[in-house]
Backbone as a ProteinNet text record, in pm:
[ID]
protein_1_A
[PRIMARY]
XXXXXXXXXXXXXXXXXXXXXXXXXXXXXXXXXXXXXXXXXXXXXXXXXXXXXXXXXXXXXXXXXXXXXXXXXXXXXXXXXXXXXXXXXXXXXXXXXXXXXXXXXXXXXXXXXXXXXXXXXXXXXXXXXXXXXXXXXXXXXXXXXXXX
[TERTIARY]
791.2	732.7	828.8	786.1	851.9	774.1	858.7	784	882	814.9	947.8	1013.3	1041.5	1149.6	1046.8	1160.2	1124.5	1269.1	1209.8	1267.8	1244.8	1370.5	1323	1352.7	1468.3	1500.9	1488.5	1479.2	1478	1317.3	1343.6	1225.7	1246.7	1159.8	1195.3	1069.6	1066.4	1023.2	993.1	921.8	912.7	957.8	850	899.9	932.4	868.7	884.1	990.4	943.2	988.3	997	1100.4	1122.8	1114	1087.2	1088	1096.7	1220.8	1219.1	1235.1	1161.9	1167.8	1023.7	1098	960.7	971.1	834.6	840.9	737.4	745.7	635.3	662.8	531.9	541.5	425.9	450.5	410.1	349	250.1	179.4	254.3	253.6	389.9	267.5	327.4	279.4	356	309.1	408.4	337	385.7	340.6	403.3	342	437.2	547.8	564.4	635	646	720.4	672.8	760.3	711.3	774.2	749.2	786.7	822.1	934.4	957.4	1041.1	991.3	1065.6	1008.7	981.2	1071	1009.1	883.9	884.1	806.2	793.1	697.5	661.8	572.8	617.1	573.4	581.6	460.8	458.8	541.7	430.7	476.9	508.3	450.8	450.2	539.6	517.2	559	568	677.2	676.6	732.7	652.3	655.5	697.4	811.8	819	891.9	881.8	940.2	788.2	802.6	702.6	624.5	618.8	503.5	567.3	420.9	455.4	303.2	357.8	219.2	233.5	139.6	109.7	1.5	4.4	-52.3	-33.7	-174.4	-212.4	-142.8	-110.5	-28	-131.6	-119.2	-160	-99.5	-114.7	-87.5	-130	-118.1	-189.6	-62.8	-121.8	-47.4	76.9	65.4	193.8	142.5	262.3	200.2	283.1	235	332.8	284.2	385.3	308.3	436.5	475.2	580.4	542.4	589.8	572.2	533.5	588.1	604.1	477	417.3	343.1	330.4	226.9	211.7	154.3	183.8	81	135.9	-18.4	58.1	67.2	4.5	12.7	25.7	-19.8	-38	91.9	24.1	109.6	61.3	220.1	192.6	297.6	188.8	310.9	280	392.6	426.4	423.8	464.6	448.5	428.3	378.5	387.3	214.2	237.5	139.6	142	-6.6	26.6	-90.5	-69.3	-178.1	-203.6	-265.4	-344.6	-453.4	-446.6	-440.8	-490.7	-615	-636.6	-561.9	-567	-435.2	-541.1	-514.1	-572	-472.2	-553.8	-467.6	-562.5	-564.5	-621.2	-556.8	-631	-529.7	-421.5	-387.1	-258.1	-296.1	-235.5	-257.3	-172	-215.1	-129.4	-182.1	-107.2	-120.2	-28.7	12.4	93.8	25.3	121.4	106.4	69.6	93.4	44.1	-59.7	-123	-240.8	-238.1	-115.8	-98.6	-109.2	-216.3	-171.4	-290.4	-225.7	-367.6	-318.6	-435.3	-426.7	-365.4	-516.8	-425.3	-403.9	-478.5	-452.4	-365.7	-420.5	-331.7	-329.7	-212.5	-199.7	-164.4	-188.4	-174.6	-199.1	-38.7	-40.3	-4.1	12.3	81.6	-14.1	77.4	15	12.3	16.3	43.8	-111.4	-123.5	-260.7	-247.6	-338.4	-422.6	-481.7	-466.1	-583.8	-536.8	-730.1	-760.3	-834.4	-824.5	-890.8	-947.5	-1062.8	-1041.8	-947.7	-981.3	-895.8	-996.9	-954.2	-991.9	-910.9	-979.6	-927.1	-954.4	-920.7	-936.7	-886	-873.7	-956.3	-962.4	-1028.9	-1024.8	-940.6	-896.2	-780.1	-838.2	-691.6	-752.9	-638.1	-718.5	-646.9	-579.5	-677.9	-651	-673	-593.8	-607.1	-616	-630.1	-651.3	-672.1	-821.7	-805	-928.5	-792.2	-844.3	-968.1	-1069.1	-1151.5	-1128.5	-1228	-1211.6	-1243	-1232.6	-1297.8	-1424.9	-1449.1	-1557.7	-1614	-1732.7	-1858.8	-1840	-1819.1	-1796.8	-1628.5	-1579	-1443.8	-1450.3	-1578.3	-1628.6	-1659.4	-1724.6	-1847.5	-1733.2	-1625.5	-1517.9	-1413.7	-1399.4	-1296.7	-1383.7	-1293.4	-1350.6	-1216.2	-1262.4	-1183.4	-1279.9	-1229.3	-1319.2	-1206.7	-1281.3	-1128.6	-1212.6
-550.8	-418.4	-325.8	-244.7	-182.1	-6.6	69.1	173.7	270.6	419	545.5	535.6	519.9	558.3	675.2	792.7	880.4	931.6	971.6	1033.8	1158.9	1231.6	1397.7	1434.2	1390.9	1385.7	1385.7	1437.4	1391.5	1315.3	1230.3	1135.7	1037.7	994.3	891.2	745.9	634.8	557.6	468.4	412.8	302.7	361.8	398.4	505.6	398.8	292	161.7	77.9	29.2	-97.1	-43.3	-85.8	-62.9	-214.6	-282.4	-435.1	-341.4	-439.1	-456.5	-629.5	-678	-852.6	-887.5	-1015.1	-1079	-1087.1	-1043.9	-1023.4	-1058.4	-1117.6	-1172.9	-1103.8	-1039.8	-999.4	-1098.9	-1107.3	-1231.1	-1174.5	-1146.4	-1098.1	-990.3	-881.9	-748.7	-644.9	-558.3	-411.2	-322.5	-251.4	-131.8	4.3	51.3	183.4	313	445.4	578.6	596.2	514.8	582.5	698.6	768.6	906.6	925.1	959.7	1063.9	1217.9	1268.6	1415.5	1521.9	1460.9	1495.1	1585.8	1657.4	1778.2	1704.7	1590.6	1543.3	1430	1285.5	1214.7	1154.4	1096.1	1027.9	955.8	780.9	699.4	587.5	532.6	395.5	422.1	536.2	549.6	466.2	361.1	219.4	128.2	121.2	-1	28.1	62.8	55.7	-66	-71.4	-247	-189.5	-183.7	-246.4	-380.4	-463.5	-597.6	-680.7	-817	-895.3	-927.8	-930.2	-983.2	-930.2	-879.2	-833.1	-940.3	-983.7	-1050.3	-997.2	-950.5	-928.9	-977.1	-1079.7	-1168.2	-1150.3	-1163	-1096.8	-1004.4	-869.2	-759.6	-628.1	-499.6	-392.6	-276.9	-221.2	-140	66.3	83.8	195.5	332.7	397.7	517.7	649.1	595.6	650.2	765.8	793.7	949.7	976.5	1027.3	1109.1	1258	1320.1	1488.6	1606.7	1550.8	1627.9	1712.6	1790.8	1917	1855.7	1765.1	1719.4	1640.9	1520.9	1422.2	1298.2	1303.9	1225.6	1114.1	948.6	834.8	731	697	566	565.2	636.5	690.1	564.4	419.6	317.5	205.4	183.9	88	165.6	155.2	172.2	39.8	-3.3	-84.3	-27.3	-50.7	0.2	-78.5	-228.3	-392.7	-479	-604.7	-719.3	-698.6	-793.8	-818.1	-809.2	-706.2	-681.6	-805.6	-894.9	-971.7	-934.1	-900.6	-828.2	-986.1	-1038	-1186.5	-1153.8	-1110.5	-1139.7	-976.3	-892.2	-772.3	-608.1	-552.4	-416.4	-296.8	-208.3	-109.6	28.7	88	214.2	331.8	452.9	537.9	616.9	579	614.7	709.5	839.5	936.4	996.3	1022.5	1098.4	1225	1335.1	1485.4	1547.1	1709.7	1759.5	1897.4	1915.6	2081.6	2010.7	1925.5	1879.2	1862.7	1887.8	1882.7	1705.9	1642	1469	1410.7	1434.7	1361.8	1219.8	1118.6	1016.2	880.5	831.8	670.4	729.9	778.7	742.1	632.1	542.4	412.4	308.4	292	217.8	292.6	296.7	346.6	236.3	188.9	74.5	162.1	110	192.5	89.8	149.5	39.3	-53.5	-155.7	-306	-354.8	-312	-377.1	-387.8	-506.9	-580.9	-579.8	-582.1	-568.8	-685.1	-788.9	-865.3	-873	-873.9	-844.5	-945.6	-1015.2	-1097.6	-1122.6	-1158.4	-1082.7	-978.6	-877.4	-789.6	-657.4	-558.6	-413.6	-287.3	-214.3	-117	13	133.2	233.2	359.2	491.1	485.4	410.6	422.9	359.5	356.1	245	241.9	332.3	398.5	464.6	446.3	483.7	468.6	338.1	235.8	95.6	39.5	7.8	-15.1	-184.8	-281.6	-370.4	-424.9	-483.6	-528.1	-647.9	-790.8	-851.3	-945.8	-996.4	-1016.2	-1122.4	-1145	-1243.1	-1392.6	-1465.6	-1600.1	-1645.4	-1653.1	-1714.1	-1557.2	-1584.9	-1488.6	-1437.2	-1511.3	-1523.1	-1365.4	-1392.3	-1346.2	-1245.4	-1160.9	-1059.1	-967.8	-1052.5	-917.3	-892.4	-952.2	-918.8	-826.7	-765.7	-678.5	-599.6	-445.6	-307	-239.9	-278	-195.3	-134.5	-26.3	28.8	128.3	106.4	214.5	328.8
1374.2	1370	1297.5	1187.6	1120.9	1145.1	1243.1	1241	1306.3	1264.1	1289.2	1204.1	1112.8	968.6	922.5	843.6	750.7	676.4	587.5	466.6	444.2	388.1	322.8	209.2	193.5	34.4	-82.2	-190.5	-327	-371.7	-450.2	-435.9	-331.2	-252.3	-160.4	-160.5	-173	-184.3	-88.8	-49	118.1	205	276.8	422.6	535	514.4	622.4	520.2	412.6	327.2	204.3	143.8	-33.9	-66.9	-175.1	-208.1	-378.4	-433.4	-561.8	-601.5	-539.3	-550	-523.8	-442.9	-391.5	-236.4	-143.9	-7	49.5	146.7	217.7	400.2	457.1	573.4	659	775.4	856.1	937.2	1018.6	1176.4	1197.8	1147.5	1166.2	1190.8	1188	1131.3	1116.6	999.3	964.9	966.9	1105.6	1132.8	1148.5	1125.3	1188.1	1112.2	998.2	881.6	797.6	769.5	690.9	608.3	438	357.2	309.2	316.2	301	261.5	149.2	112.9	-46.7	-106	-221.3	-313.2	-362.6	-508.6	-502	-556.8	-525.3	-385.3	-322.8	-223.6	-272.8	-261.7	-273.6	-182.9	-146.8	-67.6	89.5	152.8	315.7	401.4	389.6	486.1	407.4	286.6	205.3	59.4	-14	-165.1	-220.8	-337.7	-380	-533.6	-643.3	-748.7	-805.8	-676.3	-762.9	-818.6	-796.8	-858.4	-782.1	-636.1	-546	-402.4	-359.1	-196.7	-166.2	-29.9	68.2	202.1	229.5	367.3	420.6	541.9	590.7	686.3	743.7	934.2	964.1	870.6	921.3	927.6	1030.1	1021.6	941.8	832.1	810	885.4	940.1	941.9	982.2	1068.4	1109.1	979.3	829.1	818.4	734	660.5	627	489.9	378.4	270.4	295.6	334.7	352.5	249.9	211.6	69.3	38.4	-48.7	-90	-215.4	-309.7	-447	-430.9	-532.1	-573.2	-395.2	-423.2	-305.9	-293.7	-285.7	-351.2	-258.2	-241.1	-111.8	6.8	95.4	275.9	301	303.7	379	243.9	153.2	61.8	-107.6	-201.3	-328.2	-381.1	-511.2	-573.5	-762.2	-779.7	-895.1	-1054.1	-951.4	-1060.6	-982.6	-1043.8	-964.5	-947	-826.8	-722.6	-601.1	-551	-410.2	-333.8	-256.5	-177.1	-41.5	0.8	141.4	142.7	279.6	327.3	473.5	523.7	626.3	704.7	617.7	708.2	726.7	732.1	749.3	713	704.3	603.1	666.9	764.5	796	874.1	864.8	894.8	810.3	752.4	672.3	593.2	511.9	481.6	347.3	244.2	165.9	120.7	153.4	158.8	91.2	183.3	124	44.6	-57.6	-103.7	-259.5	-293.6	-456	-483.9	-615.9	-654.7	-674.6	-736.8	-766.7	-652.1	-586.2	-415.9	-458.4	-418.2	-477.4	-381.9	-350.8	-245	-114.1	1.1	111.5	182	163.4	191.1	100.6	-23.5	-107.7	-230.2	-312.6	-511.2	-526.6	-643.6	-769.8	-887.3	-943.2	-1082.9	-1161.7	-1310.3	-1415.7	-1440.8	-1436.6	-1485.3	-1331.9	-1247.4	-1097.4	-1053.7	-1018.9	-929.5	-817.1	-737.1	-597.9	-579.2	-489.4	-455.7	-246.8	-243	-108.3	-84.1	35.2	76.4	248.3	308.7	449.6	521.8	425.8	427.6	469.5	567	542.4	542.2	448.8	331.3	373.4	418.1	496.3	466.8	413.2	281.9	156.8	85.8	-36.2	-105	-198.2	-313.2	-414	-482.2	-575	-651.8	-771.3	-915.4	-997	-972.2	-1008.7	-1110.1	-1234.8	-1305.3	-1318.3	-1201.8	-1220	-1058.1	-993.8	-868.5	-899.6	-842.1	-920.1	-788.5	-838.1	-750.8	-643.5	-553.1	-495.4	-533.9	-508.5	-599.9	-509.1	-372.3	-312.9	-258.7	-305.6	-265.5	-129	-10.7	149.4	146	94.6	78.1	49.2	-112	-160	-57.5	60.4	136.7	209.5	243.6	358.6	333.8	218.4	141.2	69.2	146.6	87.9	28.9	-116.8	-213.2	-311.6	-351.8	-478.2	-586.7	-656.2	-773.2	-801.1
[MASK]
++++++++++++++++++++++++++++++++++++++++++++++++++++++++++++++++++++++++++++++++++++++++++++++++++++++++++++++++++++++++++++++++++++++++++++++++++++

């Protein structure tokens, strides 16, 4: 369980988790994380710019970006790579604040960085995805709510 961390500072990144690699989370949850700090806030629960994050049978929910600055990511943002959501949930989570750039309170995917969801649910919606890549079995489709 990764939960109660916050940040105020500067730009601050992964209010729960920063990963600039490769990371795999197991039956966890990462909750009640918060950034708020003046410049950027990114990835409240979980910021991802290495090459692959997995989260498998984990809850994401409860966390928060409420900054004064840019706000992206209340639940998970990744920046590169690949994010895999495996059976996990992602609700609750929130990105706010005083910025007009406030975007994904559940998940941001920017860049070249992919999304794939699979018995997975998505709470609010992903936004701003420039690539989420599908499911492969039809059964798998109706079970994952993402939309860009």
């Amino acid at each position: 369980v990764i939960t109660g961390n916050s940040m105020t500072n500067g730009n601050s990144f992964g209010g729960g988790i920063f990963s600039n690699g490769v990371l795999t989370v197991i039956d966890s949850t990462i909750s009640g994380n918060s950034l708020n700090a003046a410049g950027q806030n990114t990835g409240c629960g979980l910021s991802n710019f290495g090459t692959l994050v997995q989260l498998i049978n984990t809850t994401v929910s409860g966390n928060t970006c409420n900054g004064a600055g840019e706000n992206r990511g209340g639940g998970l943002a990744t920046g590169s790579g690949v994010m895999r959501l495996i059976n996990s949930t992602v609700v609750g989570n929130q990105a706010g604040g005083g910025s007009s750039t406030t975007r994904g309170g559940g998940i941001f995917v920017e860049g070249g960085a992919a999304l794939v969801a699979a018995l997975s649910a998505i709470r609010p919606a992903v936004r701003r995805i420039p690539t989420v890549v599908a499911l492969l079995r039809p059964a798998f489709r109706r079970s994952c709510s993402a939309t860009a």
